[in-house]
Amino acid sequence: MVKGLRFNWGRSLFYLLLTAFGLLMLAPLVYMASTAFKPTAELFLFPPRFFFINPTWNNFYQLLLVTGSSFVPFTRYIFNSLIVTLGVVGGGIIVSALAAYPLAKHNMPFRSAIFNLIVFSLMFSPMVLQIPQYLVISNIGLMNTYIAQIIPYLASPVGMFLMVQFAKQIPEPLLEAARIDGAGEWKIFISIVIPMLKPAIATFALFSFIQAWNDPYPAMVYATLEDMKSLPIAIQTISGGAGVVARVGTFAAASFLMIIPTILVFVITQRMVLQTMAHSGLKE
């Protein structure tokens, strides 16, 4: 065997273990997807089968029937979740980026104190703010609106901290050269800062999307009308209502539909997320 091309048994074993653990972690997702396409006869087989034999779309059809029995169709829950999630993610990115640039690259008054307060706020559980948030939203008359479910989550300490740390790595000479060429601060922010913050923005977008998409709390607290409820509320209704056993396939179909956007967002942003972890000094 040629020197330098020896088979590395240790590294191969390490990769083999990682692959085995990766497949083990994917198993619940694969089983859920398989269950969503199983006919009723296969759902109650003993011993249960991991994969379906005769796939069917009946569970998705029944999903529309279950939620269609009320005056709110299932598509309405999906629409509500999309509006709220996109508002939280998009608004959170704008607020965090606008806060990160001056905190990282301007000698603004009380810059250190403001950043320390942001870091200090990471120590508190979001549950501490739930009662004050509800009182504010209720008193200003925003109940049963999309804004009520979006505004409390726009100022994210995690997003601000992440983008500040990443913005500090932007070379100062690059910004000074833009100012010498006559570029204003907004031009610098849009043309230079935002493109260089893309990995941090993608990372925050992924975390924010997962949290907003799967969180039933905003619709549960800030919405009393059924047509303003979100997808997690609908899934809880399906899984906890009458005829739970008969709705196993329907619940699996709803869960499968709910997890698809999360997987798509992760696939789209994973490269930039890994880049952020490698260059922003964050360790997992």
Coordinates of C-alpha atoms in Angstrom, one line a residue:
M1 CA 0.0 0.0 0.0
V2 CA 1.3 3.4 -0.9
K3 CA 2.5 5.5 2.0
G4 CA 0.1 8.2 2.9
L5 CA -2.9 6.3 1.6
R6 CA -3.3 4.0 4.6
F7 CA -6.8 3.2 5.7
N8 CA -7.6 5.1 8.9
W9 CA -9.6 2.7 11.1
G10 CA -10.2 5.2 13.9
R11 CA -11.6 7.9 11.6
S12 CA -13.8 5.3 9.7
L13 CA -15.1 4.0 13.0
F14 CA -15.9 7.6 14.1
Y15 CA -17.8 8.3 10.9
L16 CA -19.6 5.1 11.2
L17 CA -20.8 5.9 14.7
L18 CA -21.8 9.4 13.6
T19 CA -23.8 7.9 10.8
A20 CA -25.5 5.4 13.1
F21 CA -26.5 8.2 15.6
G22 CA -27.7 10.4 12.7
L23 CA -30.0 7.6 11.4
L24 CA -31.2 7.0 15.0
M25 CA -32.2 10.7 15.3
L26 CA -33.9 10.6 12.0
A27 CA -35.9 7.5 12.8
P28 CA -38.8 9.3 14.6
L29 CA -39.2 11.7 11.7
V30 CA -39.3 8.9 9.2
Y31 CA -41.8 7.0 11.3
M32 CA -44.0 10.0 11.5
A33 CA -43.9 10.5 7.8
S34 CA -44.6 6.8 7.2
T35 CA -47.6 6.9 9.6
A36 CA -49.1 9.9 7.8
F37 CA -49.5 7.7 4.7
K38 CA -50.7 4.5 6.4
P39 CA -54.2 3.3 5.9
T40 CA -56.3 2.6 9.0
A41 CA -55.7 -1.2 8.7
E42 CA -51.9 -0.6 9.0
L43 CA -52.1 1.8 11.9
F44 CA -53.2 -0.8 14.4
L45 CA -51.2 -3.8 13.2
F46 CA -49.3 -5.7 15.9
P47 CA -46.4 -5.8 15.9
P48 CA -46.4 -2.3 14.3
R49 CA -44.6 -1.8 11.0
F50 CA -42.1 1.0 10.6
F51 CA -42.9 1.6 6.9
F52 CA -46.2 1.7 5.2
I53 CA -47.2 -1.1 2.8
N54 CA -50.1 0.5 0.9
P55 CA -49.7 4.3 1.1
T56 CA -52.8 6.4 1.0
W57 CA -53.8 10.1 1.1
N58 CA -56.9 9.3 3.2
N59 CA -55.3 10.7 6.4
F60 CA -54.8 14.1 4.8
Y61 CA -58.4 14.0 3.5
Q62 CA -59.7 13.2 6.9
L63 CA -57.6 16.0 8.3
L64 CA -59.6 18.5 6.2
L65 CA -62.9 16.8 7.3
V66 CA -62.0 16.9 11.0
T67 CA -61.2 20.6 11.0
G68 CA -63.8 21.4 8.3
S69 CA -66.6 20.3 10.7
S70 CA -66.2 23.6 12.4
F71 CA -66.5 27.0 10.8
V72 CA -62.7 27.4 10.4
P73 CA -61.0 25.3 7.7
F74 CA -57.6 23.7 8.3
T75 CA -56.0 26.0 5.7
R76 CA -56.9 29.0 7.9
Y77 CA -54.7 27.7 10.7
I78 CA -51.9 27.2 8.3
F79 CA -52.4 30.8 6.9
N80 CA -52.4 32.2 10.4
S81 CA -49.2 30.4 11.4
L82 CA -47.5 31.6 8.2
I83 CA -48.4 35.2 8.7
V84 CA -47.3 35.3 12.3
T85 CA -44.1 33.3 11.8
L86 CA -43.0 35.4 8.8
G87 CA -43.8 38.6 10.7
V88 CA -41.8 37.4 13.7
V89 CA -38.8 36.3 11.6
G90 CA -38.8 39.3 9.2
G91 CA -39.4 41.9 11.9
G92 CA -37.0 40.3 14.3
I93 CA -34.2 40.3 11.6
I94 CA -34.8 44.0 10.9
V95 CA -34.9 45.1 14.6
S96 CA -31.8 43.0 15.5
A97 CA -29.8 44.2 12.5
L98 CA -30.7 47.8 13.1
A99 CA -29.7 47.5 16.8
A100 CA -26.5 45.5 16.1
Y101 CA -24.9 48.0 13.7
P102 CA -24.6 51.0 16.0
L103 CA -23.9 48.8 19.0
A104 CA -21.0 47.2 17.2
K105 CA -19.6 50.0 15.0
H106 CA -20.6 53.4 16.5
N107 CA -19.4 55.2 19.6
M108 CA -22.9 55.9 20.7
P109 CA -23.6 56.9 24.3
F110 CA -24.2 54.1 26.8
R111 CA -23.2 51.5 24.2
S112 CA -21.7 49.2 26.7
A113 CA -24.5 49.6 29.2
I114 CA -27.1 48.8 26.5
F115 CA -25.3 45.7 25.3
N116 CA -24.8 44.5 28.9
L117 CA -28.6 44.9 29.4
I118 CA -29.2 42.8 26.3
V119 CA -26.9 40.1 27.6
F120 CA -28.5 40.4 31.1
S121 CA -31.9 39.8 29.6
L122 CA -30.8 36.4 28.3
M123 CA -30.8 35.2 31.9
F124 CA -34.5 35.6 32.3
S125 CA -37.2 33.2 31.2
P126 CA -39.7 34.5 28.6
M127 CA -42.4 33.4 31.0
V128 CA -41.5 36.3 33.3
L129 CA -42.7 38.8 30.6
Q130 CA -45.9 37.1 29.7
I131 CA -48.2 38.8 32.1
P132 CA -46.9 42.4 31.4
Q133 CA -47.0 41.7 27.7
Y134 CA -50.6 40.5 27.9
L135 CA -51.7 43.6 29.9
V136 CA -50.1 45.9 27.4
I137 CA -51.6 44.1 24.4
S138 CA -55.0 44.0 26.0
N139 CA -55.1 47.6 27.1
I140 CA -54.1 49.0 23.7
G141 CA -56.8 47.0 22.0
L142 CA -54.7 44.7 19.9
M143 CA -56.4 41.4 20.9
N144 CA -57.4 39.1 18.1
T145 CA -54.9 40.6 15.6
Y146 CA -51.8 39.4 13.9
I147 CA -49.9 42.3 15.4
A148 CA -50.6 41.2 18.9
Q149 CA -48.9 37.8 18.1
I150 CA -45.9 39.4 16.4
I151 CA -44.9 42.5 18.4
P152 CA -43.8 40.8 21.7
Y153 CA -41.2 38.7 19.8
L154 CA -39.6 41.4 17.6
A155 CA -37.0 42.5 20.1
S156 CA -35.1 39.3 20.5
P157 CA -32.0 39.4 22.8
V158 CA -30.6 36.3 21.1
G159 CA -30.8 37.9 17.7
M160 CA -29.3 41.1 18.9
F161 CA -26.4 39.4 20.7
L162 CA -25.7 37.1 17.8
M163 CA -25.6 40.0 15.2
V164 CA -23.6 42.3 17.4
Q165 CA -20.9 39.7 17.9
F166 CA -20.9 39.0 14.1
A167 CA -20.9 42.7 13.2
K168 CA -17.8 43.3 15.4
Q169 CA -15.9 41.3 12.8
I170 CA -16.6 43.6 10.0
P171 CA -13.4 45.4 9.1
E172 CA -13.4 49.1 10.2
P173 CA -11.3 50.2 7.2
L174 CA -14.0 48.9 4.9
L175 CA -16.6 51.1 6.5
E176 CA -14.2 54.1 6.6
A177 CA -13.5 53.7 2.9
A178 CA -17.3 53.8 2.1
R179 CA -17.7 57.0 4.2
I180 CA -14.7 58.6 2.3
D181 CA -16.5 57.7 -1.0
G182 CA -19.5 59.6 0.2
A183 CA -21.8 56.8 1.3
G184 CA -24.2 57.6 4.1
E185 CA -24.9 55.4 7.1
W186 CA -28.0 53.9 5.5
K187 CA -26.1 53.1 2.3
I188 CA -23.4 51.5 4.3
F189 CA -25.9 49.5 6.4
I190 CA -27.8 48.2 3.3
S191 CA -24.9 47.7 0.9
I192 CA -22.1 46.5 3.3
V193 CA -23.4 45.5 6.7
I194 CA -26.4 43.5 5.7
P195 CA -24.5 41.3 3.1
M196 CA -21.8 40.6 5.7
L197 CA -24.4 39.7 8.3
K198 CA -26.1 37.1 6.1
P199 CA -24.7 34.1 8.1
A200 CA -25.9 35.6 11.4
I201 CA -29.2 36.5 9.8
A202 CA -29.7 33.0 8.5
T203 CA -28.9 31.5 11.9
F204 CA -31.3 33.8 13.7
A205 CA -34.0 33.2 11.0
L206 CA -33.7 29.5 11.6
F207 CA -34.0 29.6 15.4
S208 CA -36.7 32.3 15.2
F209 CA -38.7 30.3 12.7
I210 CA -38.6 27.1 14.7
Q211 CA -39.7 28.9 17.8
A212 CA -42.5 30.9 16.2
W213 CA -43.8 28.1 14.0
N214 CA -44.1 25.6 16.9
D215 CA -45.2 28.0 19.7
P216 CA -48.9 27.8 20.5
Y217 CA -48.7 30.5 23.2
P218 CA -49.3 33.7 21.2
A219 CA -52.5 32.3 19.6
M220 CA -53.6 30.8 22.9
V221 CA -53.3 34.1 24.8
Y222 CA -53.8 36.9 22.3
A223 CA -56.5 35.3 20.2
T224 CA -60.0 34.5 21.5
L225 CA -61.5 34.0 18.0
E226 CA -61.2 30.6 16.4
D227 CA -60.3 32.1 13.0
M228 CA -57.2 33.7 14.6
K229 CA -55.8 30.5 16.1
S230 CA -52.6 28.9 14.8
L231 CA -51.5 25.5 13.5
P232 CA -50.2 24.2 16.9
I233 CA -53.6 24.9 18.5
A234 CA -55.3 23.0 15.7
I235 CA -53.0 20.0 16.2
Q236 CA -53.6 20.0 20.0
T237 CA -57.4 20.0 19.2
I238 CA -57.0 17.0 16.9
S239 CA -54.9 15.0 19.3
G240 CA -56.9 15.8 22.4
G241 CA -60.5 15.7 21.1
A242 CA -63.1 12.9 21.0
G243 CA -62.1 9.8 19.1
V244 CA -58.4 10.1 19.7
V245 CA -57.7 6.5 18.7
A246 CA -59.5 7.0 15.4
R247 CA -57.5 10.1 14.7
V248 CA -54.0 8.6 14.9
G249 CA -53.5 8.9 11.2
T250 CA -55.0 12.3 11.0
F251 CA -52.7 13.5 13.8
A252 CA -49.7 12.1 12.0
A253 CA -50.7 13.8 8.8
A254 CA -51.1 17.2 10.6
S255 CA -47.7 16.7 12.4
F256 CA -46.1 15.9 9.0
L257 CA -47.5 19.0 7.4
M258 CA -46.3 21.1 10.4
I259 CA -42.7 19.8 10.3
I260 CA -42.2 20.2 6.5
P261 CA -41.6 24.1 6.6
T262 CA -39.1 23.6 9.5
I263 CA -37.1 21.1 7.4
L264 CA -37.1 23.3 4.4
V265 CA -35.9 26.3 6.3
F266 CA -33.1 24.2 7.9
V267 CA -32.0 22.9 4.5
I268 CA -31.9 26.4 3.0
T269 CA -30.0 28.0 5.9
Q270 CA -27.7 25.2 7.1
R271 CA -24.6 26.2 5.2
M272 CA -24.7 29.8 6.5
V273 CA -25.6 28.5 10.0
L274 CA -22.5 26.4 10.1
Q275 CA -20.5 29.4 8.8
T276 CA -21.8 31.5 11.7
M277 CA -20.8 28.9 14.2
A278 CA -17.4 28.7 12.8
H279 CA -16.6 32.4 12.6
S280 CA -18.7 34.1 15.3
G281 CA -17.0 32.6 18.3
L282 CA -20.1 30.7 19.4
K283 CA -19.6 27.2 20.7
E284 CA -22.2 24.5 21.0

